[in-house]
Amino acid sequence: MKDKFKLLDEKIAEAQLGGGEKRIEAQHQKGKLTARERIHFLLDEGSFEEIGMLVSHRSTNFGLEKNIILGDGVVTGYGTINGRLTYVFSQDFTVLGGSLAEAHAEKICKIMDMAMKNGAPVIGVNDSGGARIQEGVVSLAGYADIFYKNTLASGVIPQLSAIMGPCAGGAVYSPALTDFIMMVENTSYMFVTGPNVVKTVTHEEVSSEDLGGASAHSTKSGVTHLTYANEIECINGIKAMLSYIPQNCEEDAPCIPYEMSNEKREVLNSIIPENPNQPYDIKEVITGTVDSDSFYEIHKDFAENIVVGFARLAGKSIGIVANQPAFLAGVLDIKSSQKGARFVRFCDAFNIPLLVFEDVPGFLPGTDQEWNAIITNGAKLLYAFSEATVPRITVITRKAYGGAYDVMNSKHIGADMNFAWPSAEIAVMGAKGAAEIIFKKEITEATDSEAKWKEKEAEYAEMFANPYNAAARGYVDEVIKPEQTREKLIKAFKMLENKVAVLPKKKHGNIPL
Ligand code: HXC
């Protein structure tokens, strides 16, 4: 029996060594942790249970039969994060470049199936040269099996992808199908075709980092939701994010016990400038309203004219969508609509109530926006809000103009409560533009056109640049002082706690993609 124990110990040691000490050292020299180290830092101490450690590939192509490394380049299993069950796969670049083929894919699929059956999140750590070239089509089949499972799991369990090395070719589509992508600056990149192919086809010269590094994807494409300076920060970011979200679509997010006391926040009274055209930072409104230090922003550097993220209000997790007057005056455009819509759908899928802060002058005009389909993309946000059945509350801080008023979680599309600050302006358009259109004749015929325009602008503003017409019709439920916002929201979300809203029976809707 002792010999048998010895054999087992040897096999475990062999698997744990992955591609060997030299390759581990090379990984460290690049500023990267190994697959096992990443799991060690991610999961609660001692909680990791590995599954499939001794799995190996069956390929005999190109001498692969002489290069069998137990585990086949991916470490898979389960453990806990802050005491909550989590499944994880972590690709091991030291083994055949973390390349994915039949056995490697089967291991990932196995834990995804378990996660689905047991209702817990899956975290994928990606560090791979892509499809294992020597194994041919079975590598592609392995990817497709994972893509299919990613899609079926979408909206059932949270799926998070941490990119901690290469993620290229079709391999990018597994993270792309998951809920959130995190990248590490300078050591990770994602692209469908790399710099060499780009150069051959388009004659563009671009580095891996510029083409698909963390910065490119956090600012330009929006592919990544969060970026971090190093892997440990990224791992801590994953843990923080999980604290806001439930284990699966049947559960509620974790909640911190909270006793209501003085919820008045006078700081909110002085944020809106006297001049309605002056910008201010909506994040001051957010942080002044929610539980202290609880705002967890997502997609921070992409489409900054809309702010999205998780927060806690009286200990409960909420999702926030807010126009940002400090960037492009908070206008809605293609990217901000996409960003907002995706976040709204995540929150709705996972029972996270939505809070909207609205200060929006309308949609961004221009050929760029029209020709790139602001119509279809704006409709995404409209659709996402309209079909969301979680508790939904809007606070109009200042402008709520035109179609954007309807889109930004208005009562007409199913918001449960709509509060407005006294500074709210709810109208078809801004007073200047409105006066120019409806008083065109009087303005052009006046001896002093400019003065007439100003007079008519003031007349229109007096009538519509306020929240009271909307309140008179019940489109706004209550006009409140900014300092009351937190208390009103806590009470309203509590009142909505058991909300039941049923959508019409259908196979699925057809969101304008
Ligand atoms: C087999 C691979 C591999 C792969 C890397 N390796 N990628 N083995 N299949 N896809 C091996 C290398 O041969 C090498 O083995 C070891 O991993 C480390 O790789 P290096 O090249 O030495 O590392 P580095 O210099 O850091 O470069 C990393 C890399 C590069 C940029 C990822 O390896 C690379 O370009 N790989 C190929 C990428 C690729 O074209 N993949 C296919 C994409 S198409 P040795 O033994 O020499 O150390 C795809 C389709 C998916 O993925 C379709 C899904 C729909």
Coordinates of C-alpha atoms and ligand atoms in Angstrom, one line a residue:
M1 CA 0.0 0.0 0.0
K2 CA 2.8 2.4 0.8
D3 CA 4.1 2.1 -2.8
K4 CA 0.7 3.1 -4.0
F5 CA 0.6 6.1 -1.7
K6 CA 4.0 7.0 -3.0
L7 CA 2.8 6.9 -6.6
L8 CA -0.1 9.1 -5.8
D9 CA 2.2 11.6 -4.0
E10 CA 4.5 11.6 -7.1
K11 CA 1.6 12.3 -9.4
I12 CA 0.3 15.1 -7.3
A13 CA 3.8 16.7 -7.1
E14 CA 4.2 16.3 -10.9
A15 CA 0.8 18.0 -11.6
Q16 CA 1.5 20.8 -9.2
L17 CA 4.8 21.6 -10.9
G18 CA 3.0 22.2 -14.2
G19 CA 5.4 23.1 -17.0
G20 CA 8.4 23.0 -14.5
E21 CA 10.5 25.4 -12.5
K22 CA 12.1 27.2 -15.4
R23 CA 8.8 28.1 -16.9
I24 CA 7.4 29.2 -13.5
E25 CA 10.4 31.4 -13.1
A26 CA 9.7 32.9 -16.6
Q27 CA 6.1 33.5 -15.7
H28 CA 7.3 35.4 -12.5
Q29 CA 9.8 37.4 -14.5
K30 CA 7.0 38.7 -16.7
G31 CA 5.3 40.0 -13.6
K32 CA 2.7 37.2 -13.6
L33 CA 1.6 34.7 -11.0
T34 CA 1.2 31.0 -11.8
A35 CA -2.2 29.4 -12.2
R36 CA -2.1 27.9 -8.8
E37 CA -0.8 31.1 -7.1
R38 CA -3.7 33.0 -8.6
I39 CA -6.2 30.5 -7.1
H40 CA -4.4 30.6 -3.8
F41 CA -4.8 34.4 -3.5
L42 CA -8.4 34.3 -4.9
L43 CA -10.0 31.8 -2.7
D44 CA -10.4 31.7 1.1
E45 CA -7.3 30.1 2.7
G46 CA -7.4 26.3 2.5
S47 CA -10.8 26.2 0.8
F48 CA -9.7 25.1 -2.7
E49 CA -10.6 21.6 -3.8
E50 CA -9.1 20.7 -7.1
I51 CA -11.0 18.6 -9.7
G52 CA -9.3 16.8 -12.5
M53 CA -5.7 17.3 -11.4
L54 CA -4.6 14.1 -13.2
V55 CA -6.4 14.6 -16.5
S56 CA -4.1 14.5 -19.5
H57 CA -4.4 14.9 -23.2
R58 CA -4.7 12.0 -25.6
S59 CA -3.0 13.5 -28.6
T60 CA -0.2 11.7 -30.4
N61 CA 0.3 14.4 -33.0
F62 CA 3.7 16.2 -33.4
G63 CA 5.3 14.4 -30.5
L64 CA 2.7 15.4 -28.0
E65 CA 2.6 11.9 -26.6
K66 CA 6.1 12.7 -25.1
N67 CA 4.8 15.9 -23.6
I68 CA 2.0 14.8 -21.3
I69 CA 1.7 17.1 -18.3
L70 CA -0.9 16.2 -15.7
G71 CA -3.7 18.7 -15.5
D72 CA -3.4 19.6 -19.2
G73 CA -2.7 23.3 -18.7
V74 CA -5.7 24.3 -16.6
V75 CA -6.3 24.1 -12.8
T76 CA -10.0 23.6 -12.0
G77 CA -12.0 23.2 -8.9
Y78 CA -14.1 24.9 -6.3
G79 CA -13.7 26.8 -3.0
T80 CA -15.1 29.8 -1.2
I81 CA -14.6 33.5 -1.4
N82 CA -15.7 35.3 1.7
G83 CA -17.3 32.0 2.7
R84 CA -19.4 31.7 -0.5
L85 CA -19.1 28.8 -2.9
T86 CA -17.2 29.7 -6.1
Y87 CA -16.0 27.6 -9.0
V88 CA -12.8 28.5 -10.7
F89 CA -10.6 27.6 -13.7
S90 CA -7.2 29.0 -14.1
Q91 CA -5.2 28.4 -17.3
D92 CA -1.5 27.5 -16.8
F93 CA 0.7 29.2 -19.3
T94 CA 3.7 27.1 -18.2
V95 CA 2.0 24.0 -19.8
L96 CA 2.1 24.2 -23.6
G97 CA 1.4 27.9 -23.3
G98 CA -1.9 27.3 -21.5
S99 CA -3.2 26.2 -24.9
L100 CA -6.7 24.8 -25.0
A101 CA -7.5 21.4 -26.5
E102 CA -9.9 18.5 -25.8
A103 CA -9.0 17.5 -22.2
H104 CA -8.4 21.1 -21.1
A105 CA -11.8 22.1 -22.4
E106 CA -13.5 19.1 -20.8
K107 CA -12.1 20.2 -17.4
I108 CA -13.6 23.7 -17.8
C109 CA -16.9 22.4 -19.0
K110 CA -17.1 20.0 -16.0
I111 CA -16.8 22.8 -13.5
M112 CA -19.2 25.0 -15.4
D113 CA -21.8 22.2 -15.3
M114 CA -21.2 21.8 -11.6
A115 CA -21.6 25.6 -11.1
M116 CA -24.9 25.5 -12.9
K117 CA -26.2 22.6 -11.0
N118 CA -25.2 24.1 -7.7
G119 CA -26.0 27.7 -8.4
A120 CA -22.6 29.4 -7.8
P121 CA -20.4 31.8 -9.8
V122 CA -17.7 30.7 -12.1
I123 CA -14.4 32.7 -12.3
G124 CA -12.2 32.0 -15.3
V125 CA -8.6 33.1 -15.2
N126 CA -7.4 33.4 -18.8
D127 CA -3.7 33.0 -19.7
S128 CA -3.4 31.0 -22.9
G129 CA -1.9 30.9 -26.4
G130 CA -5.3 29.9 -27.7
A131 CA -6.3 26.7 -29.5
R132 CA -3.6 24.0 -29.2
I133 CA -2.3 24.0 -32.7
Q134 CA -1.1 20.3 -32.5
E135 CA -4.6 19.0 -31.6
G136 CA -6.4 20.6 -34.6
V137 CA -10.2 20.6 -34.7
V138 CA -10.7 19.1 -31.2
S139 CA -9.3 22.3 -29.9
L140 CA -11.9 24.3 -31.8
A141 CA -14.6 21.9 -30.6
G142 CA -13.4 22.5 -27.0
Y143 CA -13.8 26.2 -27.4
A144 CA -17.3 25.9 -28.9
D145 CA -18.3 23.6 -26.0
I146 CA -17.3 26.3 -23.6
F147 CA -19.0 29.1 -25.6
Y148 CA -22.2 27.1 -25.6
K149 CA -22.0 26.6 -21.8
N150 CA -21.2 30.3 -21.3
T151 CA -24.3 31.2 -23.2
L152 CA -26.6 28.8 -21.3
A153 CA -25.2 29.9 -18.0
S154 CA -25.7 33.6 -18.9
G155 CA -28.3 35.1 -16.5
V156 CA -28.3 31.9 -14.4
I157 CA -25.0 32.2 -12.5
P158 CA -22.6 35.1 -12.5
Q159 CA -19.5 34.5 -14.8
L160 CA -16.4 36.6 -14.3
S161 CA -13.3 36.6 -16.5
A162 CA -9.9 37.7 -15.4
I163 CA -7.5 38.1 -18.3
M164 CA -3.9 37.7 -16.9
G165 CA -2.0 36.9 -20.1
P166 CA -2.7 36.3 -23.7
C167 CA -6.2 35.7 -24.8
A168 CA -6.3 35.7 -28.6
G169 CA -8.2 34.5 -31.6
G170 CA -11.6 32.8 -31.0
A171 CA -10.5 32.4 -27.4
V172 CA -11.7 35.9 -26.7
Y173 CA -15.3 34.9 -27.2
S174 CA -15.6 32.9 -23.9
P175 CA -14.8 36.0 -21.8
A176 CA -16.9 38.1 -24.1
L177 CA -19.9 35.9 -23.3
T178 CA -19.4 36.3 -19.5
D179 CA -20.8 39.1 -17.4
F180 CA -17.6 41.0 -16.5
I181 CA -14.1 41.1 -17.9
M182 CA -11.1 42.3 -15.8
M183 CA -7.7 42.9 -17.3
V184 CA -4.2 43.6 -15.8
E185 CA -2.2 46.4 -17.3
N186 CA 0.9 45.5 -19.4
T187 CA 0.6 41.8 -18.9
S188 CA -2.7 40.9 -20.6
Y189 CA -4.1 41.4 -24.0
M190 CA -7.1 40.4 -26.0
F191 CA -7.6 40.5 -29.7
V192 CA -9.3 38.5 -32.5
T193 CA -6.3 38.9 -34.8
G194 CA -2.9 39.9 -33.5
P195 CA -0.4 42.6 -34.7
N196 CA 1.2 40.3 -37.4
V197 CA -2.1 39.6 -39.1
V198 CA -3.2 43.2 -38.7
K199 CA 0.0 44.3 -40.5
T200 CA -0.4 41.8 -43.3
V201 CA -4.0 42.6 -43.9
T202 CA -4.3 46.3 -43.2
H203 CA -0.6 47.4 -43.2
E204 CA -1.2 49.0 -39.8
E205 CA 1.7 48.7 -37.4
V206 CA 0.5 48.3 -33.8
S207 CA 1.9 46.6 -30.7
S208 CA 0.0 43.9 -28.7
E209 CA -0.5 46.4 -25.9
D210 CA -1.9 49.2 -28.1
L211 CA -4.1 46.8 -30.1
G212 CA -5.6 44.8 -27.2
G213 CA -4.1 45.8 -23.9
A214 CA -6.0 46.8 -20.8
S215 CA -5.9 50.4 -21.7
A216 CA -7.2 49.9 -25.2
H217 CA -10.1 47.8 -24.0
S218 CA -11.0 49.9 -21.0
T219 CA -11.1 53.2 -22.9
K220 CA -11.7 52.5 -26.6
S221 CA -13.6 49.3 -27.1
G222 CA -15.2 48.9 -23.7
V223 CA -14.5 45.2 -23.9
T224 CA -13.0 45.2 -20.4
H225 CA -15.1 46.5 -17.5
L226 CA -12.2 46.9 -15.0
T227 CA -8.4 47.2 -15.2
Y228 CA -5.8 46.8 -12.5
A229 CA -2.2 47.7 -12.1
N230 CA -1.3 44.1 -11.1
E231 CA -2.7 40.6 -10.5
I232 CA -3.2 40.9 -6.8
E233 CA -5.3 44.1 -7.3
C234 CA -7.3 42.3 -9.9
I235 CA -7.9 39.4 -7.6
N236 CA -9.1 41.8 -4.8
G237 CA -11.3 43.5 -7.4
I238 CA -13.0 40.1 -8.2
K239 CA -13.6 39.5 -4.5
A240 CA -15.1 43.0 -4.0
M241 CA -17.4 42.6 -7.0
L242 CA -18.7 39.2 -5.8
S243 CA -19.8 40.9 -2.5
Y244 CA -22.4 42.9 -4.4
I245 CA -23.9 40.0 -6.4
P246 CA -26.0 36.9 -5.6
Q247 CA -24.8 33.4 -6.1
N248 CA -27.4 32.8 -8.9
C249 CA -30.5 34.3 -10.4
E250 CA -32.8 32.7 -7.8
E251 CA -31.1 34.4 -4.9
D252 CA -30.7 37.9 -3.5
A253 CA -27.3 39.6 -3.1
P254 CA -25.7 39.5 0.3
C255 CA -26.9 42.2 2.7
I256 CA -25.2 43.9 5.6
P257 CA -27.4 44.6 8.6
Y258 CA -28.3 48.2 8.9
E259 CA -30.3 50.4 11.5
M260 CA -31.8 53.6 10.1
S261 CA -30.8 56.7 12.0
N262 CA -30.2 60.2 10.7
E263 CA -30.2 59.8 7.0
K264 CA -30.3 63.5 6.1
R265 CA -27.4 64.3 3.8
E266 CA -27.0 68.1 3.7
V267 CA -23.9 67.8 1.4
L268 CA -26.3 67.0 -1.5
N269 CA -27.9 70.4 -1.2
S270 CA -25.0 72.3 -2.6
I271 CA -23.9 70.1 -5.6
I272 CA -26.1 71.5 -8.4
P273 CA -24.6 74.8 -9.7
E274 CA -26.8 77.9 -9.9
N275 CA -26.2 78.0 -13.7
P276 CA -28.0 75.1 -15.3
N277 CA -25.4 74.9 -18.0
Q278 CA -22.5 74.4 -15.6
P279 CA -21.2 70.9 -15.1
Y280 CA -20.9 69.0 -11.8
D281 CA -19.7 65.6 -10.9
I282 CA -22.6 63.1 -10.6
K283 CA -20.3 60.8 -8.5
E284 CA -20.6 63.4 -5.7
V285 CA -24.3 62.8 -5.8
I286 CA -23.8 59.0 -5.8
T287 CA -21.3 58.9 -3.0
G288 CA -23.2 61.4 -1.0
T289 CA -26.3 59.2 -1.2
V290 CA -25.1 55.6 -0.8
D291 CA -23.5 53.9 2.2
S292 CA -20.0 55.3 2.7
D293 CA -17.2 53.8 0.6
S294 CA -19.7 51.4 -1.0
F295 CA -19.6 52.7 -4.6
Y296 CA -17.9 50.1 -6.9
E297 CA -17.7 51.7 -10.3
I298 CA -17.7 49.6 -13.5
H299 CA -16.5 50.7 -16.9
K300 CA -15.0 53.8 -15.3
D301 CA -12.9 54.9 -18.3
F302 CA -15.4 54.0 -21.1
A303 CA -18.3 56.2 -22.2
E304 CA -17.8 58.5 -19.2
N305 CA -21.0 60.4 -19.9
I306 CA -22.8 57.6 -18.1
V307 CA -21.7 56.2 -14.8
V308 CA -22.6 52.7 -13.8
G309 CA -21.7 50.6 -10.8
F310 CA -22.8 48.7 -7.7
A311 CA -23.3 50.3 -4.2
R312 CA -25.0 49.6 -1.0
L313 CA -27.9 51.5 0.4
A314 CA -28.7 50.7 4.0
G315 CA -26.6 47.6 3.6
K316 CA -28.4 46.3 0.5
S317 CA -26.9 45.9 -2.9
I318 CA -28.1 48.2 -5.7
G319 CA -27.1 49.0 -9.2
I320 CA -26.6 52.6 -10.2
V321 CA -26.9 54.2 -13.6
A322 CA -26.3 57.9 -13.7
N323 CA -25.8 60.6 -16.4
Q324 CA -22.6 62.4 -15.9
P325 CA -22.9 66.2 -16.6
A326 CA -19.1 66.6 -16.1
F327 CA -18.5 64.6 -19.4
L328 CA -20.2 65.7 -22.7
A329 CA -22.8 67.3 -20.5
G330 CA -24.2 63.9 -19.7
V331 CA -25.6 63.4 -23.2
L332 CA -26.7 59.9 -24.3
D333 CA -24.7 58.5 -27.2
I334 CA -24.0 55.1 -28.7
K335 CA -21.4 54.0 -26.3
S336 CA -23.1 55.2 -23.2
S337 CA -26.4 53.5 -24.3
Q338 CA -24.5 50.2 -24.7
K339 CA -22.7 50.6 -21.4
G340 CA -25.9 51.4 -19.5
A341 CA -28.0 48.7 -21.2
R342 CA -25.6 45.9 -20.5
F343 CA -25.4 46.9 -16.8
V344 CA -29.1 47.2 -16.4
R345 CA -29.6 43.8 -17.9
F346 CA -27.0 42.3 -15.5
C347 CA -28.7 43.8 -12.5
D348 CA -32.1 42.7 -13.7
A349 CA -31.0 39.1 -14.3
F350 CA -29.5 38.9 -10.8
N351 CA -32.2 40.6 -8.7
I352 CA -30.2 43.8 -8.0
P353 CA -32.5 46.8 -7.7
L354 CA -31.8 49.8 -9.9
L355 CA -31.3 53.4 -8.9
V356 CA -31.0 56.0 -11.7
F357 CA -29.7 59.6 -11.2
E358 CA -30.9 61.6 -14.2
D359 CA -29.4 64.8 -15.7
V360 CA -29.5 64.4 -19.4
P361 CA -29.8 67.1 -22.1
G362 CA -30.8 64.6 -24.8
F363 CA -29.1 62.4 -27.4
L364 CA -25.8 63.5 -29.1
P365 CA -26.5 64.9 -32.5
G366 CA -24.3 64.3 -35.6
T367 CA -23.6 62.1 -38.6
D368 CA -21.2 59.9 -36.7
Q369 CA -24.0 59.0 -34.2
E370 CA -26.7 58.6 -36.8
W371 CA -24.6 56.6 -39.3
N372 CA -23.3 54.3 -36.5
A373 CA -26.9 53.7 -35.4
I374 CA -27.7 55.8 -32.3
I375 CA -31.3 54.8 -33.1
T376 CA -30.6 51.1 -32.6
N377 CA -28.2 51.6 -29.8
G378 CA -30.3 54.1 -27.9
A379 CA -33.1 51.6 -28.2
K380 CA -30.9 49.1 -26.3
L381 CA -31.0 51.2 -23.2
L382 CA -34.7 51.9 -23.6
Y383 CA -35.4 48.2 -24.0
A384 CA -33.2 47.2 -21.1
F385 CA -35.0 49.5 -18.7
S386 CA -38.4 48.6 -20.1
E387 CA -38.0 44.9 -19.5
A388 CA -36.3 45.1 -16.1
T389 CA -38.6 43.8 -13.4
V390 CA -36.4 44.5 -10.4
P391 CA -37.3 47.5 -8.2
R392 CA -36.5 50.6 -10.1
I393 CA -36.2 54.2 -8.8
T394 CA -35.2 57.4 -10.6
V395 CA -34.0 60.7 -9.1
I396 CA -34.1 63.6 -11.5
T397 CA -31.4 66.0 -10.3
R398 CA -31.5 68.5 -13.2
K399 CA -32.2 68.0 -16.9
A400 CA -34.6 65.4 -18.2
Y401 CA -35.1 66.4 -21.8
G402 CA -36.7 64.9 -24.8
G403 CA -36.5 61.2 -25.6
A404 CA -33.8 60.8 -23.0
Y405 CA -36.4 61.6 -20.3
D406 CA -38.4 58.6 -21.5
V407 CA -35.4 56.3 -21.8
M408 CA -33.7 57.1 -18.4
N409 CA -36.0 54.9 -16.4
S410 CA -39.1 57.0 -16.6
K411 CA -42.3 55.9 -14.9
H412 CA -43.8 55.4 -18.4
I413 CA -41.5 52.5 -19.0
G414 CA -42.0 50.9 -15.7
A415 CA -40.0 52.7 -13.0
D416 CA -41.6 52.2 -9.6
M417 CA -40.8 55.6 -8.1
N418 CA -39.6 58.8 -9.6
F419 CA -38.3 61.6 -7.4
A420 CA -37.2 65.0 -8.6
W421 CA -35.1 67.7 -7.0
P422 CA -36.4 71.3 -7.1
S423 CA -33.6 71.9 -9.7
A424 CA -35.2 69.4 -12.1
E425 CA -36.1 70.6 -15.7
I426 CA -38.4 68.2 -17.4
A427 CA -39.3 69.2 -20.9
V428 CA -39.2 68.3 -24.6
M429 CA -36.0 70.3 -25.0
G430 CA -33.9 73.1 -23.5
A431 CA -35.6 76.5 -23.3
K432 CA -33.2 78.2 -25.8
G433 CA -33.8 75.7 -28.6
A434 CA -37.5 75.4 -27.8
A435 CA -38.0 79.2 -28.0
E436 CA -36.2 79.4 -31.3
I437 CA -38.6 76.8 -32.8
I438 CA -41.9 77.8 -31.4
F439 CA -41.4 81.6 -31.5
K440 CA -39.4 81.7 -34.7
K441 CA -41.8 84.2 -36.4
E442 CA -41.8 86.6 -33.4
I443 CA -38.1 86.4 -33.0
T444 CA -37.2 87.1 -36.7
E445 CA -39.8 89.9 -37.0
A446 CA -38.7 91.6 -33.8
T447 CA -36.5 94.8 -34.1
D448 CA -34.2 93.3 -31.5
S449 CA -34.3 89.6 -32.3
E450 CA -31.7 88.6 -29.7
A451 CA -33.7 90.3 -26.9
K452 CA -36.9 88.7 -28.1
W453 CA -35.3 85.3 -28.2
K454 CA -34.1 85.8 -24.6
E455 CA -37.6 86.9 -23.5
K456 CA -39.2 83.8 -25.1
E457 CA -36.5 81.6 -23.7
A458 CA -37.3 82.9 -20.2
E459 CA -41.0 82.4 -20.8
Y460 CA -40.5 78.8 -21.9
A461 CA -38.1 78.1 -19.0
E462 CA -40.5 79.6 -16.5
M463 CA -43.2 77.2 -17.7
F464 CA -41.2 74.0 -18.2
A465 CA -37.8 74.2 -16.6
N466 CA -39.1 72.7 -13.3
P467 CA -40.4 69.4 -12.0
Y468 CA -44.0 70.7 -11.2
N469 CA -45.7 69.9 -14.5
A470 CA -44.5 66.3 -14.3
A471 CA -45.5 66.1 -10.6
A472 CA -49.0 67.5 -11.4
R473 CA -49.5 64.5 -13.7
G474 CA -47.9 62.0 -11.3
Y475 CA -45.0 61.3 -13.6
V476 CA -42.9 62.5 -10.7
D477 CA -44.1 60.9 -7.4
E478 CA -42.5 63.5 -5.2
V479 CA -40.4 66.6 -5.4
I480 CA -37.8 66.4 -2.6
K481 CA -34.9 68.4 -1.3
P482 CA -31.6 66.8 -2.1
E483 CA -30.8 66.3 1.6
Q484 CA -33.8 64.0 1.8
T485 CA -32.7 61.7 -1.0
R486 CA -31.0 59.0 1.0
E487 CA -33.9 58.6 3.4
K488 CA -36.5 58.6 0.7
L489 CA -34.6 56.0 -1.3
I490 CA -34.1 53.7 1.7
K491 CA -37.8 53.7 2.4
A492 CA -38.9 53.4 -1.2
F493 CA -36.6 50.4 -1.8
K494 CA -37.8 48.8 1.4
M495 CA -41.4 49.3 0.2
L496 CA -40.5 47.7 -3.1
E497 CA -38.7 44.7 -1.5
N498 CA -41.4 42.2 -2.5
K499 CA -42.2 43.6 -5.9
V500 CA -43.6 41.1 -8.3
A501 CA -43.7 42.1 -12.0
V502 CA -44.5 39.5 -14.7
L503 CA -43.6 40.1 -18.3
P504 CA -45.8 38.7 -21.1
K505 CA -45.1 35.1 -21.9
K506 CA -42.7 34.7 -24.8
K507 CA -39.7 32.6 -25.9
H508 CA -37.5 35.6 -25.6
G509 CA -37.6 39.2 -26.6
N510 CA -35.7 40.7 -29.5
I511 CA -33.5 43.4 -28.0
P512 CA -32.2 45.7 -30.9
L513 CA -28.7 44.4 -31.1
Ligands
HXC1 C1 0.4 25.0 -28.8 C2 1.4 26.8 -27.9 C3 0.4 27.6 -28.3 C4 -0.7 27.1 -29.0 C5 1.9 28.8 -27.3 N1 2.3 27.6 -27.3 N2 0.7 28.9 -27.9 N3 1.4 25.5 -28.2 N4 -0.7 25.8 -29.3 N5 -1.7 27.8 -29.4 C6 3.5 27.1 -26.7 C7 4.8 27.5 -27.4 O1 5.1 26.7 -28.5 C8 5.8 27.5 -26.4 O2 6.2 26.1 -26.2 C9 5.1 27.8 -25.1 O3 3.7 27.6 -25.4 C10 5.3 29.3 -24.7 O4 5.0 30.1 -25.8 P1 6.1 31.2 -26.3 O5 5.7 31.5 -27.7 O6 7.4 30.8 -26.0 O7 5.6 32.4 -25.3 P2 5.5 33.9 -25.6 O8 6.8 34.4 -26.2 O9 5.2 34.5 -24.3 O10 4.3 34.1 -26.6 C11 3.0 33.8 -26.2 C12 2.1 33.8 -27.5 C13 2.7 33.0 -28.6 C14 2.0 35.3 -28.0 C15 0.7 33.4 -27.0 O11 3.0 31.7 -28.0 C16 1.8 32.7 -29.7 O12 1.7 33.6 -30.6 N6 1.1 31.6 -29.7 C17 0.2 31.2 -30.8 C18 -1.0 32.0 -30.7 C19 -2.0 31.5 -31.7 O13 -1.9 31.8 -32.9 N7 -3.0 30.7 -31.2 C20 -4.0 30.2 -32.0 C21 -5.0 31.3 -32.1 S1 -6.4 30.8 -33.0 P3 7.8 25.8 -25.9 O14 7.7 24.3 -25.7 O15 8.5 26.2 -27.1 O16 8.1 26.5 -24.7 C22 -7.4 30.3 -31.8 C23 -8.6 29.7 -32.4 C24 -9.7 29.5 -31.4 O17 -7.2 30.3 -30.7 C25 -10.9 29.4 -32.1 C26 -12.1 29.3 -31.2 C27 -13.3 29.6 -31.9

